[in-house]
Coordinates of C-alpha atoms and ligand atoms in Angstrom, one line a residue:
X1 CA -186.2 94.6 27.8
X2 CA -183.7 94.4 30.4
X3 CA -181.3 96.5 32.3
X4 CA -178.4 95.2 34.4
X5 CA -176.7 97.8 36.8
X6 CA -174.4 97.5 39.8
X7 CA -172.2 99.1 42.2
X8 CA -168.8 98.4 43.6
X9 CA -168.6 96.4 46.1
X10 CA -167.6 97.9 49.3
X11 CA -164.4 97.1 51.5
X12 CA -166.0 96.2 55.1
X13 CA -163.3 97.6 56.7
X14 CA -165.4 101.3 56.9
X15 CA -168.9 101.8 57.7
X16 CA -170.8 103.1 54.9
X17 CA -170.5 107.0 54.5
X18 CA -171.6 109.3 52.1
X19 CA -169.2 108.3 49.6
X20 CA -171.1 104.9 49.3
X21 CA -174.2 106.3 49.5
X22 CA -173.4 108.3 46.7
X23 CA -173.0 105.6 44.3
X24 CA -175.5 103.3 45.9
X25 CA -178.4 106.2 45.8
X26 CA -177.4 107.0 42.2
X27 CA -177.3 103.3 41.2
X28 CA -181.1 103.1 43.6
X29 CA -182.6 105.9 41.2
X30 CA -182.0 104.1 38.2
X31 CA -182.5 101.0 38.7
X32 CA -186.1 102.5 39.8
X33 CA -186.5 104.9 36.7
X34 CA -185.7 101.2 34.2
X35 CA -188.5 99.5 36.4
X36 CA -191.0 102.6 36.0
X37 CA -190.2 102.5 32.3
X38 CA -191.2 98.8 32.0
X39 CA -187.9 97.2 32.2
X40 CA -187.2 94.1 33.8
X41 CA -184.0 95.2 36.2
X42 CA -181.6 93.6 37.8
X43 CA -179.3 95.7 40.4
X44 CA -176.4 94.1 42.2
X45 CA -174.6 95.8 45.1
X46 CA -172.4 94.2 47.6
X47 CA -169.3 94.1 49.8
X48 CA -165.9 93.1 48.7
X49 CA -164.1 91.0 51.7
X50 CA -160.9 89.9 50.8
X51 CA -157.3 90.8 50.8
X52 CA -154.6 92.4 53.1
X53 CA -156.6 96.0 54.1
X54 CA -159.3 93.8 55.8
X55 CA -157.6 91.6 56.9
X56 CA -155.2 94.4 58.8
X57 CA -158.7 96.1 60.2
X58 CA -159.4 92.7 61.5
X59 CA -156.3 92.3 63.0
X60 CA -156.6 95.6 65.0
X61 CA -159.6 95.1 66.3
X62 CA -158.8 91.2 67.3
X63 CA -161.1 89.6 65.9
X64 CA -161.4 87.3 62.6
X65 CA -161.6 88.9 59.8
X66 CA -164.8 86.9 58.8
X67 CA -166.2 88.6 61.9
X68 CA -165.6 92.0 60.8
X69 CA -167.1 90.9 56.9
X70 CA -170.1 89.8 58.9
X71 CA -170.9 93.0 61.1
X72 CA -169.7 95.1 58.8
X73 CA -172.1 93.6 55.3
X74 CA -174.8 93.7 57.8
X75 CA -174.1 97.5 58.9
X76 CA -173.9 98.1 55.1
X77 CA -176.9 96.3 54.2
X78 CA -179.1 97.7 56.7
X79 CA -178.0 101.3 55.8
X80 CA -179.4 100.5 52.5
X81 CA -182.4 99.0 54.0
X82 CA -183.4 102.9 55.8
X83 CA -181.9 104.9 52.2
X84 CA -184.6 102.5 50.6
X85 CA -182.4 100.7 48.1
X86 CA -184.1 98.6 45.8
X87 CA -181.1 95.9 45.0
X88 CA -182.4 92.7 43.9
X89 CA -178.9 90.9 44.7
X90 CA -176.4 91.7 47.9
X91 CA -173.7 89.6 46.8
X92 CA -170.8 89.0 49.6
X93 CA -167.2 88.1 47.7
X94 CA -166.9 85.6 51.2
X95 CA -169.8 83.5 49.6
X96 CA -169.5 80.2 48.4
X97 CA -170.9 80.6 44.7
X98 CA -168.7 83.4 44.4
X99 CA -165.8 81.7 45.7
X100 CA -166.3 78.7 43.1
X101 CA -166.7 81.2 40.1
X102 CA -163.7 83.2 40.8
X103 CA -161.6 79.4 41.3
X104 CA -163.0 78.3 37.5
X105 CA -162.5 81.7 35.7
X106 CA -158.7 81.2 37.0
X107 CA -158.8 77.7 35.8
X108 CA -160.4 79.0 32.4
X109 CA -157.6 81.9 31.8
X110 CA -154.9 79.3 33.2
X111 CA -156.1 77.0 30.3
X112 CA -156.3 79.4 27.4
X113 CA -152.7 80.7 28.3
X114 CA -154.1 84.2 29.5
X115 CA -152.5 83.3 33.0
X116 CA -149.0 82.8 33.5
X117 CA -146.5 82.0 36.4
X118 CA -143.7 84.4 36.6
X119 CA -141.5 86.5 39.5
X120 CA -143.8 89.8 40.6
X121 CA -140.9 92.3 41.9
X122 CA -142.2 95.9 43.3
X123 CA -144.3 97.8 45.2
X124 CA -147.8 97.0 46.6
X125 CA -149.7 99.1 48.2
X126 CA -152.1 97.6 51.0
X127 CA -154.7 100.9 51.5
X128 CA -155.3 100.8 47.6
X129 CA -154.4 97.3 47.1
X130 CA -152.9 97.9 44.6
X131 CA -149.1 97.1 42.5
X132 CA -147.7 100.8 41.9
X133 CA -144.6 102.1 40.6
X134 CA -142.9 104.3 43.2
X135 CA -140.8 107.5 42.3
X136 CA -138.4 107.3 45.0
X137 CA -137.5 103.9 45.3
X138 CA -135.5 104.9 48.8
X139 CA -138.7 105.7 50.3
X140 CA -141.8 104.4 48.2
X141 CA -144.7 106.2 48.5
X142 CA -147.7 105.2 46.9
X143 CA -148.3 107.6 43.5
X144 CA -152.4 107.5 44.2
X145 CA -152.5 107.4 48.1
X146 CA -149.1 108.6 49.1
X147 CA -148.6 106.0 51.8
X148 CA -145.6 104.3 52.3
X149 CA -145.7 100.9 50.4
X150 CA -144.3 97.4 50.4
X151 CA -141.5 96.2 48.8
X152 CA -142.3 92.3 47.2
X153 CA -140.8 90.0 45.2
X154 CA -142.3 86.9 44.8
X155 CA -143.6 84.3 42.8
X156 CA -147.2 84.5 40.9
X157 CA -149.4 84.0 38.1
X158 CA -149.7 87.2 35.6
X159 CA -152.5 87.9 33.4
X160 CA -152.1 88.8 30.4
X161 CA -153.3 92.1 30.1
X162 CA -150.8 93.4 26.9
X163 CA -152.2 91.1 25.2
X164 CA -155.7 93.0 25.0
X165 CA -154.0 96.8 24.5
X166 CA -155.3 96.9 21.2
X167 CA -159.1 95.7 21.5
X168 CA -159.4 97.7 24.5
X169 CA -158.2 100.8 22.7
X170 CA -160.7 100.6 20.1
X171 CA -163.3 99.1 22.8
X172 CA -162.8 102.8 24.3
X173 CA -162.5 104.5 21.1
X174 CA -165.6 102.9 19.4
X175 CA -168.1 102.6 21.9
X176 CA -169.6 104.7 25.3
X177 CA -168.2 102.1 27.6
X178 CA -166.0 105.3 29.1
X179 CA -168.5 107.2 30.8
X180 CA -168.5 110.5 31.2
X181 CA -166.9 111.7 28.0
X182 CA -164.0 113.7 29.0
X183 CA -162.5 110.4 30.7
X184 CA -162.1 108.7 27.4
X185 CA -158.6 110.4 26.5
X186 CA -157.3 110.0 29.9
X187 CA -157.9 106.4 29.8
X188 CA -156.6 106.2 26.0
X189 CA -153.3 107.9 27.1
X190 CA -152.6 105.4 29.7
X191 CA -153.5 102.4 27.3
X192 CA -151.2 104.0 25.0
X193 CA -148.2 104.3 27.3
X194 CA -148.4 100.7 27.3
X195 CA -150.0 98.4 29.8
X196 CA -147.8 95.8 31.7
X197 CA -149.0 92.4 32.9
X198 CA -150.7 92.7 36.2
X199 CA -149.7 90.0 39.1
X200 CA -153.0 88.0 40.3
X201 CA -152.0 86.3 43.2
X202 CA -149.8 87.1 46.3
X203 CA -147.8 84.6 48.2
X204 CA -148.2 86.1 51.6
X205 CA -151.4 87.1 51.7
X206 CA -153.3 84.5 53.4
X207 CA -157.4 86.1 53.3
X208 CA -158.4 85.5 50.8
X209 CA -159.4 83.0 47.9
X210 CA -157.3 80.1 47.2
X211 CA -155.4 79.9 43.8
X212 CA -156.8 76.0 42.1
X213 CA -153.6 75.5 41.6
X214 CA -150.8 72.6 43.1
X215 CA -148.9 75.3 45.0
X216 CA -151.3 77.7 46.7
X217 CA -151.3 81.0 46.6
X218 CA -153.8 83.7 47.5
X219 CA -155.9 85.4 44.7
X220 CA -155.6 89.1 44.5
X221 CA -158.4 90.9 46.1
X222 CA -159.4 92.9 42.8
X223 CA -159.5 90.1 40.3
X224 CA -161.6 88.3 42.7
X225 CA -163.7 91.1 42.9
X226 CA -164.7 92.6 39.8
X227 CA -165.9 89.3 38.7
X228 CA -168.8 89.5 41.8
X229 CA -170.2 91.2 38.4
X230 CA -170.3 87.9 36.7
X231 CA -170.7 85.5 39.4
X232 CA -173.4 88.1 40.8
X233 CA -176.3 87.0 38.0
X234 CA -175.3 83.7 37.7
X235 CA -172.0 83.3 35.5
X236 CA -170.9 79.5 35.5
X237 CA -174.0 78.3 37.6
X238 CA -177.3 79.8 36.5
X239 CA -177.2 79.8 32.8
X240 CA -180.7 81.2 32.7
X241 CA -180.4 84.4 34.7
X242 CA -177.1 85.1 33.5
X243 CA -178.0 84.8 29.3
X244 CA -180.9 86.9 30.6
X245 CA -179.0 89.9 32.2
X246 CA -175.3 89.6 30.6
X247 CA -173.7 92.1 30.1
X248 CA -174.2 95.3 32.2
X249 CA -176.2 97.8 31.1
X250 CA -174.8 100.7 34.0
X251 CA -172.0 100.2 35.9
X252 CA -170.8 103.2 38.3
X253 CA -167.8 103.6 40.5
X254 CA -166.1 106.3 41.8
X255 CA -163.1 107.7 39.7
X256 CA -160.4 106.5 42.0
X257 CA -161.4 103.3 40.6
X258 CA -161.2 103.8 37.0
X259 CA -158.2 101.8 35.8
X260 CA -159.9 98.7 37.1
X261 CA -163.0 98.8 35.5
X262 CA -162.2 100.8 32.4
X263 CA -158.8 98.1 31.3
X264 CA -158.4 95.4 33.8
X265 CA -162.5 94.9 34.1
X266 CA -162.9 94.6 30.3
X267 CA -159.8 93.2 29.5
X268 CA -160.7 90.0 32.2
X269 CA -163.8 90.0 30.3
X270 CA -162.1 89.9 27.0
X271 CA -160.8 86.5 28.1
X272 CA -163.7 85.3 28.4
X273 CA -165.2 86.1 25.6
X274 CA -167.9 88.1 26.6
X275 CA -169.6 90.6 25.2
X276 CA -168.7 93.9 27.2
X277 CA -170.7 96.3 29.5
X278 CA -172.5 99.3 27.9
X279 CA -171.1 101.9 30.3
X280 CA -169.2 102.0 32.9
X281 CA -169.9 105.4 34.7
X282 CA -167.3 107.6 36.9
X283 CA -168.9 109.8 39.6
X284 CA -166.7 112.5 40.9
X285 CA -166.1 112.7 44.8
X286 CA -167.4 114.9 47.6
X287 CA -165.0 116.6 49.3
X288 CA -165.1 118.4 52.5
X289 CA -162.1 121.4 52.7
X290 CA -160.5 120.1 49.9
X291 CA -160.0 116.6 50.5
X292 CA -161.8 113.6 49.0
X293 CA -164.2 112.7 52.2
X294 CA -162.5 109.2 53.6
X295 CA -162.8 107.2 56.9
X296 CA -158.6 107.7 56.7
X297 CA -159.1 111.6 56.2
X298 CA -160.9 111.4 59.3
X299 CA -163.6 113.9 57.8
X300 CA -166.1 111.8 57.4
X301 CA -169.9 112.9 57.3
X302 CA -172.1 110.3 58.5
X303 CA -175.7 109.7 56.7
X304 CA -177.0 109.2 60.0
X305 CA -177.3 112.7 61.0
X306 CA -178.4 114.1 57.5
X307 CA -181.3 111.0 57.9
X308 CA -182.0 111.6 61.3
X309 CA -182.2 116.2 60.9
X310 CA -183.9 116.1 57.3
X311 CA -184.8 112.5 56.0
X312 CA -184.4 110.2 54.2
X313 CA -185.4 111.5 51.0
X314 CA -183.8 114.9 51.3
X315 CA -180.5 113.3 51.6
X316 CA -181.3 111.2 48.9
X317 CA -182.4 114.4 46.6
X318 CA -179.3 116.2 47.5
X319 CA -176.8 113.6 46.9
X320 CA -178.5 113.6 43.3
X321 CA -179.1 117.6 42.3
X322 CA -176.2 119.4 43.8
X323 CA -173.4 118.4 41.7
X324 CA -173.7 117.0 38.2
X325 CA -172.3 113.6 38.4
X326 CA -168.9 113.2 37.5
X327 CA -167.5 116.1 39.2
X328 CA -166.5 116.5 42.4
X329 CA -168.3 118.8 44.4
X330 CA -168.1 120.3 48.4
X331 CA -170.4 118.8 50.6
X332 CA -171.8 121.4 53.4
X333 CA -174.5 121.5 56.0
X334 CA -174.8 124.9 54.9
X335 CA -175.4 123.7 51.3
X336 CA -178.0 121.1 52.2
X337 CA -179.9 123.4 54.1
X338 CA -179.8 125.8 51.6
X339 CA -180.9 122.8 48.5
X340 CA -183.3 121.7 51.3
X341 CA -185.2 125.0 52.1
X342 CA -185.3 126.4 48.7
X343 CA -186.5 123.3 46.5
X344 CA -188.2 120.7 48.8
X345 CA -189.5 123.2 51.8
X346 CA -190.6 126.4 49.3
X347 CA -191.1 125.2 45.7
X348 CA -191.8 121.4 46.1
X349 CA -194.1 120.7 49.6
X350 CA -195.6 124.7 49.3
X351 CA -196.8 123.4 46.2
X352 CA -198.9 120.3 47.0
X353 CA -200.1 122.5 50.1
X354 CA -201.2 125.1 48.3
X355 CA -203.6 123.0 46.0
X356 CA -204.5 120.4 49.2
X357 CA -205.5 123.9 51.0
X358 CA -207.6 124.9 48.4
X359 CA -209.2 121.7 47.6
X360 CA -210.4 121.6 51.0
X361 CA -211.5 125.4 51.2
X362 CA -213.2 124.9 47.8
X363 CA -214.9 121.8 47.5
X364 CA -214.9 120.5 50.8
X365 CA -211.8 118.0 50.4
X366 CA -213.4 116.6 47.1
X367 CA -211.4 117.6 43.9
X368 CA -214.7 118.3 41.5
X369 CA -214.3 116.4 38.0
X370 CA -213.4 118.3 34.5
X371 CA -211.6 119.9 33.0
X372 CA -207.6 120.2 32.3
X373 CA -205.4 122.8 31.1
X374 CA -204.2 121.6 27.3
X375 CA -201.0 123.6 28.3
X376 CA -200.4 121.7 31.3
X377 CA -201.2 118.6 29.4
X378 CA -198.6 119.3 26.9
X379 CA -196.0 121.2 29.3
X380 CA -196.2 117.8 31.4
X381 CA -195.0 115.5 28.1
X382 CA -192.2 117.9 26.8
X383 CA -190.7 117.8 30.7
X384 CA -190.9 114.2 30.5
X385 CA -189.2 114.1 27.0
X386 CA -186.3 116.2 28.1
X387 CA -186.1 113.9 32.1
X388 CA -186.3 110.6 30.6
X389 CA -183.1 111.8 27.8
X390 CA -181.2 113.1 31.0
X391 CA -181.6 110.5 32.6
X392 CA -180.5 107.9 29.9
X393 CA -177.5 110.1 29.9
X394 CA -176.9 109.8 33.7
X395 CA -177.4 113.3 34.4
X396 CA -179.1 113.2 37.7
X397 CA -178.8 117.1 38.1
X398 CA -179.8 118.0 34.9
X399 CA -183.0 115.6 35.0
X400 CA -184.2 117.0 38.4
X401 CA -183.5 120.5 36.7
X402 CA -186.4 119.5 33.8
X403 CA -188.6 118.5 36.4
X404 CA -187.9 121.8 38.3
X405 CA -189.2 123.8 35.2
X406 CA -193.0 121.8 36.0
X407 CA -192.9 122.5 40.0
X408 CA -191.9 126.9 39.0
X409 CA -194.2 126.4 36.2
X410 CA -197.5 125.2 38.1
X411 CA -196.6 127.6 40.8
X412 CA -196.6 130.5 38.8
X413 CA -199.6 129.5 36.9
X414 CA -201.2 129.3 40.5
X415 CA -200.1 132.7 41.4
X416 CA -201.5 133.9 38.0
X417 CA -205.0 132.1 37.9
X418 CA -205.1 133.3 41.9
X419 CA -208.1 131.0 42.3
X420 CA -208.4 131.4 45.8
X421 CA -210.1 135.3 45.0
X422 CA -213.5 134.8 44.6
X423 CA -213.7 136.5 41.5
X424 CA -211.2 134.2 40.0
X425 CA -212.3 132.7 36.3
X426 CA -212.0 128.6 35.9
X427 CA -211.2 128.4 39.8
X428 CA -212.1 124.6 38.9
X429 CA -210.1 124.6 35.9
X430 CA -207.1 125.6 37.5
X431 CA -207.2 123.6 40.9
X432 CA -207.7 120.3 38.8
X433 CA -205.2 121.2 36.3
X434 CA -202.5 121.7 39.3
X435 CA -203.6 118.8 40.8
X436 CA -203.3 116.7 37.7
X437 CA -199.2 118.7 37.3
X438 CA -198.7 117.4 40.5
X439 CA -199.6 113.9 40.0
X440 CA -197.0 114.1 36.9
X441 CA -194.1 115.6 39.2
X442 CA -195.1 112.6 41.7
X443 CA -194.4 110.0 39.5
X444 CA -191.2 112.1 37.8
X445 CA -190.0 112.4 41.1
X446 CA -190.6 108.7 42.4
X447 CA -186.8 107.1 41.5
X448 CA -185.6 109.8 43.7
X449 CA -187.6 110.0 46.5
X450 CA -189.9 107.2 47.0
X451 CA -191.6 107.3 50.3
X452 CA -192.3 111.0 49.6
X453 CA -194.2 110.6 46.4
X454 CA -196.0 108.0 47.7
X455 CA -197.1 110.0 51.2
X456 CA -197.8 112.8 49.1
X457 CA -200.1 110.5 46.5
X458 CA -202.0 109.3 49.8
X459 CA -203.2 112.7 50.7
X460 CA -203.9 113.7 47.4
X461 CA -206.2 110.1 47.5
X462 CA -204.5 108.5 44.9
X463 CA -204.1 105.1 44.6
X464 CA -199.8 104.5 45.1
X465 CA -200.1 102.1 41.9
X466 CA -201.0 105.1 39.8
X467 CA -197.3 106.5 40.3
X468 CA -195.6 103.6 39.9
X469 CA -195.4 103.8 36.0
X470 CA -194.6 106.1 33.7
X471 CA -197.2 105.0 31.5
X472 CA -199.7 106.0 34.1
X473 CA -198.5 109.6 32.9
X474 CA -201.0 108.8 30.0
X475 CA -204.2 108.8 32.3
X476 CA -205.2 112.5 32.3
X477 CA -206.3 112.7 35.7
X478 CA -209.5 114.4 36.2
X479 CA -212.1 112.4 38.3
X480 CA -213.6 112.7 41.5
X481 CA -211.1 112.5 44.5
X482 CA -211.6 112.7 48.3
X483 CA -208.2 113.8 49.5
X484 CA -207.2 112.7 52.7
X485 CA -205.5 114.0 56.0
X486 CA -203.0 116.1 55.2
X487 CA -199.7 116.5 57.1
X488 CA -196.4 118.8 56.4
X489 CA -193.8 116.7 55.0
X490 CA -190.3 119.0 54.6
X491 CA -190.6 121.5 57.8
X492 CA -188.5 124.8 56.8
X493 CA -184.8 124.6 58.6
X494 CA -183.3 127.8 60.1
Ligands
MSP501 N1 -163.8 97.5 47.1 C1 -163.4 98.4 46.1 C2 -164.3 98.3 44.9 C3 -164.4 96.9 44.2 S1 -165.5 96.9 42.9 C4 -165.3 95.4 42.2 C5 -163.6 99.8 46.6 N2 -164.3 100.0 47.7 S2 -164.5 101.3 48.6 O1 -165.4 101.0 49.6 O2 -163.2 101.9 48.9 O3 -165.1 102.4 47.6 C6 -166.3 102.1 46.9 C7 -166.8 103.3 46.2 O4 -167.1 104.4 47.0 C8 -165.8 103.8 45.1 O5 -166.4 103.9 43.9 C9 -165.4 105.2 45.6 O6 -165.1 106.1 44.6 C10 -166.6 105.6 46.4 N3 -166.3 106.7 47.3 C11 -165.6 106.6 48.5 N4 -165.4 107.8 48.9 C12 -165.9 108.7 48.1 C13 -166.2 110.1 48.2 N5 -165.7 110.9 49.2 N6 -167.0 110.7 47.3 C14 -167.7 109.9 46.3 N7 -167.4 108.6 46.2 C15 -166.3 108.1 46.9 O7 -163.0 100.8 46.1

């Protein structure tokens, strides 16, 4: 079994920030819950280089704007390096191989009549790169953006996206390519409204890739990106990785970028004849005093001070459990520290002390064999049940919630078997039967924080293979274990 899942592809003209993360960490936990189920995964990220924004930035700072794609892919991919981000591909849309792709899917629409020359006349607007339809055609503004935008007319090739208004509307309708639910209808309404032919080319745009055409023209940034989806496995050059992945299992963007992947996306891939993606998944935004959080806002929070105050990991975890994906949500120090104390500090790391503590006052640092609780044992599979559906359903909140109830519930069962009084019943009982509830929340907890589960598995002297798998969850843990050195992981914040 196989699961394909990407990101979008980020503009270099910003340095990552936590709106990238966002999606990136999301798309990370996945990708690493498919491999811990026994999929075979493939998980494409990247950074989209093209067009008239970066070009702009480049121009600014004076330099080429292959210069800035360079710095800025390597700033990108090194972030991803410290957020430990499994991506098996980081596919640049400056590449070669991508290049060529985009040049024979043009040729291929050109040839079945999908493509079109014609006279493009209205507004573009260069922050969203996108053609809009203004209001006020005295002083166009953009409608998403509100920027002041371009007037163009011009020659260019269309695609013919009317064409596919009808198979898209069932595509929506029929299947769960519209993820989360309440976006299907807002997508329907605008197919219904009618869609237009979209320009793909611009004449005066000169980064970017060339049209194969006689007279050259430059293709538009977007349909040269979204197909870093295709050309990203292997489409048109690697037959055998791309039959193997094709088509997307989990796509995710941000909801500012919905019409492109939920119309133009699968009507391009319509063209081709291609079966379509399984879901295409829109994350809300964090916002910081009521704006979206953007390099242009100017309010832009940095993961290199949440990283470099709390960690890796607990950025990663709050990213994930604050806000249910999909909707927006306010991002505060004040909330992270809150998230930060209460789960990870308190319930989480108290835990695993707790039972290290008394191993070591107990049995000398050697968990004794025996024993396990049948209601641990059984609590442990129903958590797992109700995780593993969440997280099919891309509910990152609600499957760290599930887990929650195991860390409250082996706490409580340690405050209620107290078997550090000496006149405690089953003191061994319980302290294995903990242990072995941790050892489940380690490997629940894995695809969200990594190099915490596996620290923590080292001082609890297991092996890091025995978390790597959910089917590990099967071995009821119960042997005899030296646990070793033990050191704080999440110090409390004030
Ligand atoms: N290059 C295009 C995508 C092309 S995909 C074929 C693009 N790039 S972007 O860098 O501007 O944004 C990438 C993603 O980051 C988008 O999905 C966007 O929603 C997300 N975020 C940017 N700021 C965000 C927040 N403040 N909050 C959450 N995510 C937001 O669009």
């Amino acid at each position: 079994m196989k699961f394909y899942i990407t990101t979008p592809l980020y503009y270099v003209n910003a340095e990552p920030h936590i709106g990238h993360t966002y999606t990136t960490v999301a798309a990370d936990c996945l990708a690493r819950f498919y491999r811990m189920t026994g999929f075979d995964v493939f998980f494409l990220t990247g950074t989209d280089e093209h067009g008239q924004k970066i070009y702009e930035a480049s121009q600014k700072e004076g330099i080429a704007p292959l210069e800035l794609a360079d710095r800025v892919s390597e700033i990108f991919k090194n972030m991803w390096k410290r957020m430990n981000i499994s991506y098996n591909r980081f596919i640049r849309t400056t590449e070669k191989q991508h290049e060529e792709v985009v040049k024979k899917v043009f040729n291929i629409l050109l040839e079945k009549g999908d493509l079109y020359k014609g006279e493009y006349n209205g507004f573009y607007c260069v922050y969203c790169e996108s053609y809009v339809i203004v209001e006020d055609e005295k002083n166009p503004l953009c409608p998403d953006c509100k920027r002041p935008v371009k007037e163009i007319s011009e020659t260019s090739y269309f695609f013919r996206l009317s064409k596919y208004q009808k198979q898209l509307e069932d595509l929506i309708q029929n299947t769960e390519i519209v993820k989360p639910d309440f976006r299907k209808s807002e997508i329907l309404n605008f197919i219904k409204q009618g869609l237009n032919d979209i320009s793909i080319t611009r004449k005066n745009v000169i980064w970017g890739i060339e049209s194969p055409t006689e007279e050259k023209y430059t293709i538009y940034v977007w349909f040269d990106a979204l197909l870093n989806y295709l050309s990203g496995i292997g489409y048109l050059y690697n037959k055998e990785n791309f039959s193997k992945y094709w088509p997307p299992d989990v796509q995710l963007i941000g909801k500012d970028i919905m019409r492109f992947h939920h119309i133009i996306w699968p009507a391009l891939i319509f063209a081709l004849e291609l079966p379509q993606p399984k879901k295409i998944f829109a994350h809300g935004w964090w916002i910081s005093g009521k704006e979206k959080i953007s390099k242009s806002k100017g309010n832009v929070i940095s993961p290199e001070y949440y990283i470099n105050e709390y960690g890796v990991d607990p950025f990663r975890f709050f990213l994930l459990r604050e806000i249910p994906f999909g909707l927006d949500g306010e991002f505060s120090e004040e909330n992270f520290k809150k998230r930060y104390n209460s789960d990870l500090v308190n319930d989480f790391g108290n835990l695993l002390n707790r039972i290290l503590n008394l191993i070591e006052k107990k049995f000398d640092g050697y968990l004794p064999e025996g024993e396990i609780d049948g209601k641990i044992i059984e609590f442990s599979e129903d958590i797992y049940k109700n995780y593993s559906e969440k997280m099919e359903n891309i509910a990152f909140s609600e499957s760290i919630e599930a887990i929650w109830k195991l860390v409250i519930y082996l706490n409580k069962y340690l405050d209620e078997k107290a078997p550090w009084r000496e006149n405690a019943s089953d003191i061994e009982k319980t302290i294995i039967s903990v242990f072995y509830g941790i050892r489940n929340l380690l490997i629940f907890l894995k695809p969200f924080i990594p190099e915490t589960c596996e620290k923590m598995s080292e001082m609890m002297g297991l092996d890091k293979k025995e978390i790597e798998k959910f089917e590990n969850l099967k071995t009821k843990y119960s042997g005899r274990i030296k646990i070793r050195k033990r050191e704080i992981i999440f110090y409390r914040k004030k």
